[in-house]
Coordinates of C-alpha atoms and ligand atoms in Angstrom, one line a residue:
M11 CA 87.8 101.6 114.3
S12 CA 85.1 100.4 111.9
R13 CA 85.0 96.9 110.5
V14 CA 86.1 98.3 107.1
T15 CA 89.1 100.3 108.4
E16 CA 90.1 97.2 110.3
L17 CA 89.8 95.1 107.2
L18 CA 91.8 97.6 105.1
G19 CA 94.3 98.7 107.7
S20 CA 93.6 102.3 106.6
R21 CA 92.6 105.4 108.6
Y22 CA 89.4 106.1 106.7
P23 CA 86.9 103.6 105.2
I24 CA 87.4 104.9 101.7
I25 CA 88.6 102.8 98.8
Q26 CA 89.8 104.3 95.6
G27 CA 88.0 102.1 93.0
A28 CA 90.0 100.2 90.5
M29 CA 90.1 102.1 87.2
G30 CA 91.8 99.9 84.6
V31 CA 94.9 101.5 83.1
I32 CA 94.7 104.8 85.0
C33 CA 95.4 103.4 88.5
N34 CA 99.0 104.5 88.3
P35 CA 101.3 104.0 91.3
E36 CA 101.3 107.8 92.0
L37 CA 97.5 107.8 92.3
V38 CA 97.3 104.7 94.4
A39 CA 100.1 105.8 96.8
A40 CA 98.6 109.3 97.1
V41 CA 95.3 107.8 98.2
S42 CA 96.9 105.6 100.8
E43 CA 99.2 108.4 102.0
A44 CA 96.1 110.5 102.6
G45 CA 94.5 107.9 104.8
A46 CA 92.2 106.1 102.4
F47 CA 92.9 102.8 100.6
G48 CA 94.5 102.9 97.1
L49 CA 93.9 100.1 94.6
L50 CA 95.9 98.9 91.7
A51 CA 93.9 97.5 88.7
T52 CA 94.5 94.5 86.5
A53 CA 91.4 94.4 84.2
F54 CA 93.5 95.2 81.1
A55 CA 96.8 93.8 82.3
Q56 CA 98.4 91.2 80.1
D57 CA 101.7 90.4 81.9
P58 CA 102.1 89.4 85.5
E59 CA 105.6 90.9 85.6
A60 CA 104.3 94.3 84.5
V61 CA 101.8 94.0 87.4
R62 CA 104.7 93.2 89.8
S63 CA 106.5 96.4 88.6
Q64 CA 103.3 98.4 89.4
V65 CA 103.2 96.9 93.0
Q66 CA 106.9 97.6 93.5
A67 CA 106.6 101.2 92.2
T68 CA 103.7 101.8 94.6
K69 CA 105.6 100.3 97.5
K70 CA 108.4 102.8 96.8
L71 CA 106.0 105.7 97.2
T72 CA 104.1 104.6 100.3
N73 CA 104.5 102.4 103.4
K74 CA 100.7 102.5 104.0
P75 CA 98.5 99.6 103.0
F76 CA 97.0 99.4 99.5
G77 CA 95.2 96.7 97.6
A78 CA 94.4 95.5 94.1
N79 CA 91.5 94.5 91.9
L80 CA 91.1 91.2 90.2
F81 CA 88.8 91.2 87.2
V82 CA 87.2 87.8 86.6
M83 CA 86.9 88.3 82.9
N84 CA 90.7 88.6 82.6
P85 CA 92.0 85.0 82.1
L86 CA 95.3 85.9 84.0
A87 CA 93.5 86.9 87.2
Q88 CA 95.0 83.9 89.2
E89 CA 98.5 84.8 88.0
F90 CA 98.1 88.4 89.1
A91 CA 96.8 87.2 92.5
K92 CA 100.0 85.1 93.0
V93 CA 102.1 88.2 92.2
F94 CA 100.1 90.3 94.8
A95 CA 100.5 87.6 97.5
E96 CA 104.3 87.4 96.8
E97 CA 104.6 91.2 97.0
G98 CA 102.6 91.4 100.3
V99 CA 99.4 92.9 99.0
K100 CA 96.9 91.5 101.4
T101 CA 93.5 92.7 100.3
V102 CA 91.8 92.4 96.9
T103 CA 88.5 93.4 95.3
V104 CA 87.0 90.9 92.9
S105 CA 84.7 92.2 90.1
G106 CA 83.6 91.6 86.5
G107 CA 81.9 88.2 87.0
S108 CA 81.3 85.4 89.5
P109 CA 84.0 85.2 92.1
K110 CA 83.2 81.5 92.7
A111 CA 86.4 80.0 91.1
L112 CA 88.7 82.7 92.4
I113 CA 87.7 82.8 96.1
P114 CA 89.1 79.4 97.2
F115 CA 92.4 80.2 95.4
L116 CA 92.6 83.6 97.1
R117 CA 91.9 82.0 100.5
E118 CA 94.8 79.7 100.0
L119 CA 97.0 82.7 99.3
G120 CA 95.7 84.2 102.6
M121 CA 94.0 87.2 101.0
K122 CA 91.2 89.3 102.4
I123 CA 88.5 89.3 99.7
I124 CA 86.0 92.1 98.9
V125 CA 83.5 91.3 96.2
V126 CA 81.9 94.0 94.0
V127 CA 78.2 93.3 93.4
P128 CA 75.4 94.9 91.4
T129 CA 72.3 93.2 93.1
V130 CA 71.2 91.8 96.4
G131 CA 71.2 88.2 95.0
V132 CA 74.8 88.5 93.9
A133 CA 75.7 90.0 97.3
Q134 CA 74.1 87.0 99.1
G135 CA 75.9 84.6 96.8
A136 CA 79.3 86.3 97.6
E137 CA 78.6 86.1 101.3
G138 CA 77.8 82.5 100.9
L139 CA 81.2 82.0 99.2
D140 CA 82.9 83.5 102.2
A141 CA 83.6 87.1 101.1
D142 CA 85.0 89.3 103.9
A143 CA 83.1 92.4 102.6
I144 CA 80.8 93.5 99.8
V145 CA 81.1 96.6 97.6
A146 CA 77.5 97.4 96.5
E147 CA 78.0 99.3 93.2
G148 CA 75.0 101.2 92.0
A149 CA 74.1 102.0 88.4
E150 CA 75.2 105.6 88.5
S151 CA 78.8 104.3 88.7
G152 CA 81.3 104.9 86.0
G153 CA 82.7 101.9 84.1
V154 CA 81.4 98.4 83.6
Q155 CA 78.0 97.4 85.0
G156 CA 75.5 94.6 84.7
L157 CA 72.2 94.9 82.7
K158 CA 69.9 95.3 85.7
G159 CA 70.9 98.8 86.8
V160 CA 69.9 99.2 90.5
S161 CA 70.7 102.7 91.9
T162 CA 73.0 103.2 94.8
M163 CA 70.2 104.7 96.9
V164 CA 68.2 101.4 96.7
L165 CA 71.0 98.9 96.4
V166 CA 73.0 99.8 99.4
P167 CA 70.3 99.6 102.1
A168 CA 68.9 96.4 100.4
V169 CA 72.3 94.7 100.5
V170 CA 72.9 96.0 104.1
D171 CA 69.6 94.2 105.1
A172 CA 70.5 91.0 103.3
V173 CA 74.1 90.3 104.4
K174 CA 76.0 90.3 107.7
V175 CA 79.5 91.2 106.3
P176 CA 80.3 94.9 106.0
V177 CA 78.9 96.8 103.0
I178 CA 80.9 99.4 101.1
A179 CA 78.8 101.8 98.9
A180 CA 80.0 102.7 95.4
G181 CA 78.4 104.8 92.7
G182 CA 77.8 108.5 92.8
I183 CA 80.0 109.3 95.7
G184 CA 82.3 112.3 95.2
D185 CA 82.2 114.5 98.3
S186 CA 81.3 114.6 102.0
R187 CA 77.6 114.7 101.2
G188 CA 77.8 111.4 99.2
Y189 CA 80.0 109.9 101.9
K190 CA 77.6 110.8 104.7
A191 CA 74.6 109.7 102.6
A192 CA 76.3 106.3 102.1
M193 CA 76.8 105.9 105.8
A194 CA 73.2 106.9 106.5
L195 CA 72.1 104.1 104.2
G196 CA 74.0 101.6 106.4
A197 CA 77.3 101.3 104.5
E198 CA 80.4 101.1 106.6
G199 CA 82.7 102.5 103.8
V200 CA 82.7 103.9 100.3
Q201 CA 84.4 103.1 97.1
V202 CA 85.1 106.1 94.9
G203 CA 86.0 106.0 91.2
T204 CA 85.3 109.0 88.9
R205 CA 86.2 111.6 91.5
F206 CA 89.8 110.3 91.6
I207 CA 90.2 110.5 87.9
A208 CA 90.0 114.3 88.0
T209 CA 93.0 114.7 90.3
K210 CA 96.5 115.9 89.9
E211 CA 98.0 112.5 90.6
C212 CA 95.9 110.4 88.1
I213 CA 97.6 109.5 84.9
A214 CA 94.4 110.0 82.8
N215 CA 94.8 112.4 79.9
A216 CA 94.2 116.1 80.7
M217 CA 91.3 116.2 78.2
Y218 CA 89.6 113.2 80.0
K219 CA 89.9 115.1 83.4
E220 CA 88.5 118.3 81.8
R221 CA 85.6 116.5 80.2
I222 CA 84.6 115.2 83.6
V223 CA 84.8 118.7 85.1
E224 CA 82.8 120.2 82.2
S225 CA 80.1 117.4 82.4
G226 CA 76.8 118.2 83.9
D227 CA 74.3 115.8 85.5
T228 CA 73.3 114.4 82.1
G229 CA 76.8 114.1 80.8
T230 CA 77.1 110.3 80.9
G231 CA 75.3 107.5 79.0
L232 CA 75.2 103.7 79.0
V233 CA 76.9 101.9 76.1
D234 CA 75.6 98.4 75.3
M235 CA 78.4 95.9 75.2
G236 CA 76.2 92.8 74.9
R237 CA 76.8 91.0 78.2
F238 CA 77.4 94.2 80.1
R239 CA 77.2 98.0 79.8
I240 CA 79.6 100.8 80.3
R241 CA 78.7 104.2 81.8
A242 CA 80.8 106.7 80.0
L243 CA 81.0 110.4 79.1
R244 CA 78.8 111.3 76.1
T245 CA 81.5 111.8 73.6
Q246 CA 80.7 111.6 69.9
L247 CA 81.7 107.9 69.9
V248 CA 79.3 107.2 72.7
E249 CA 76.4 109.1 71.0
K250 CA 77.0 107.0 67.9
M251 CA 76.9 103.8 69.9
I252 CA 73.8 104.8 71.8
K253 CA 72.0 105.5 68.5
G254 CA 73.1 102.1 67.2
E255 CA 75.3 103.6 64.4
M256 CA 78.3 101.8 65.7
G257 CA 79.0 98.5 67.4
P258 CA 81.2 97.9 70.5
D259 CA 84.0 96.1 68.6
N260 CA 87.5 97.1 69.6
I261 CA 86.6 100.0 71.9
F262 CA 87.4 98.1 75.2
T263 CA 90.7 96.4 74.4
P264 CA 93.9 97.1 76.3
A265 CA 95.2 99.1 73.3
A266 CA 92.0 101.1 72.9
V267 CA 91.7 102.1 76.6
E268 CA 95.4 103.1 76.7
A269 CA 94.9 105.2 73.6
A270 CA 91.7 106.9 74.8
W271 CA 92.2 107.2 78.6
V272 CA 95.9 108.0 78.7
K273 CA 96.7 109.5 75.2
G274 CA 93.3 111.2 74.7
D275 CA 92.3 109.6 71.4
L276 CA 88.5 110.0 71.4
E277 CA 88.1 107.9 68.3
A278 CA 89.8 104.9 69.9
G279 CA 87.6 104.3 72.9
V280 CA 85.0 105.5 75.4
L281 CA 85.8 107.5 78.5
P282 CA 84.1 105.8 81.5
A283 CA 82.7 108.1 84.1
G284 CA 79.9 108.1 86.6
Q285 CA 76.9 110.5 86.9
V286 CA 78.9 112.1 89.8
A287 CA 80.8 113.8 87.1
G288 CA 78.0 116.4 87.3
L289 CA 79.2 117.3 90.8
I290 CA 82.9 117.6 89.9
S291 CA 84.3 121.0 89.1
G292 CA 88.0 121.0 89.8
I293 CA 91.2 118.9 89.5
P294 CA 92.6 119.0 93.0
A295 CA 95.2 116.8 94.7
V296 CA 93.9 113.5 96.1
R297 CA 94.5 114.6 99.7
E298 CA 92.1 117.5 99.3
I299 CA 89.3 115.2 98.2
I300 CA 89.8 112.8 101.0
E301 CA 90.0 115.5 103.7
E302 CA 86.9 117.2 102.4
M303 CA 85.0 113.8 102.2
V304 CA 85.6 113.0 105.9
S305 CA 85.1 116.5 107.1
L306 CA 82.0 117.6 108.9
N307 CA 81.5 120.8 107.0
R308 CA 81.3 120.5 103.2
R309 CA 83.4 122.8 101.2
R310 CA 81.6 123.7 98.0
E311 CA 83.5 122.8 94.8
G312 CA 84.5 125.4 92.4
Ligands
LIG1 C1 87.5 104.7 84.1 C2 87.0 103.6 85.0 C3 87.5 102.3 85.0 C4 87.1 101.4 85.9 N1 87.7 100.2 85.9 C5 87.4 99.3 86.9 C6 88.1 98.1 87.0 O1 89.1 97.8 86.3 N2 87.7 97.2 88.0 C7 86.6 97.4 88.8 O2 86.3 96.6 89.7 N3 85.9 98.6 88.7 C8 86.3 99.5 87.8 N4 85.6 100.7 87.7 C9 84.6 101.0 88.7 C10 85.2 101.8 89.9 O3 86.2 101.0 90.6 C11 84.2 102.2 91.0 O4 83.5 101.1 91.6 C12 83.1 103.2 90.4 O5 83.8 104.1 89.6 C13 82.3 103.8 91.5 O6 81.4 104.8 90.9 P1 81.7 106.3 90.7 O7 82.4 106.4 89.4 O8 80.4 106.9 90.7 O9 82.6 106.8 91.9 C14 86.0 101.7 86.8 C15 85.4 103.0 86.8 C16 85.9 103.9 85.9 C17 85.3 105.3 86.0

């Protein structure tokens, strides 16, 4: 048993990354049922009781452990943490800002804490604050990232050298080659986001999944949001933002992401995805992805 599987209570050291409003209970439960670790997300949540319903719906679908993400920029993060503790969710990832204020609160609740970091300095800070593990998230990742942009290939071994707690690699991992590469860099687990969007179980709009499948290696770009950036598919909206023809207002609100990610309204918001979209060529069931990822012989996609 690795330090990461011991921490998560799962068979494989694979975390399904939090993905805002598209971490539906069916996806989270399917990931946990297949031996990895599903994660509910709260970045855009506005109501602790709605979060409780998600936990309860997931518990109906699986008896296996799953966790949740707390997004520091969401002012209700502590309220959500209380709900998770009450509902028996024992492990959380913390992302989207400094975990300093949240960690003592989570410790009081008896949570295991995994902090998502973009640089070595932030990783060392998180270890100093008593994190149980670190997710080192490289710049090829889909979704929100900092302004400094260190790639997974460099960030993971640098963080492994800098901290003693287990390191979980994120960013660019979508198949057994990425999984093995992460382990070769010294990671003891992986966190996978984009690959789990293009699955049968994910609630994301069919068009979103198809765009990921169609995307090549240059199919994503970075959108400037001021204090942070978002890696997203190069839709017309993203091209306009990259050219400076449009600002970031209202494209990353709960209503906008629901409209774009779930309903497929490409005018409403951007579709976050990582560069690994260029390696994705099908929309299988979650279990197939996890089984291929941990297998010794890679099965070519498509
Ligand atoms: C659509 C989308 C939404 C995301 N939302 C969150 C989030 O709410 N909280 C978080 O910690 N990370 C979020 N992420 C990052 C993922 O959890 C994960 O770390 C990342 O996708 C890993 O890189 P990959 O996309 O190359 O697999 C999101 C990523 C995507 C693609």
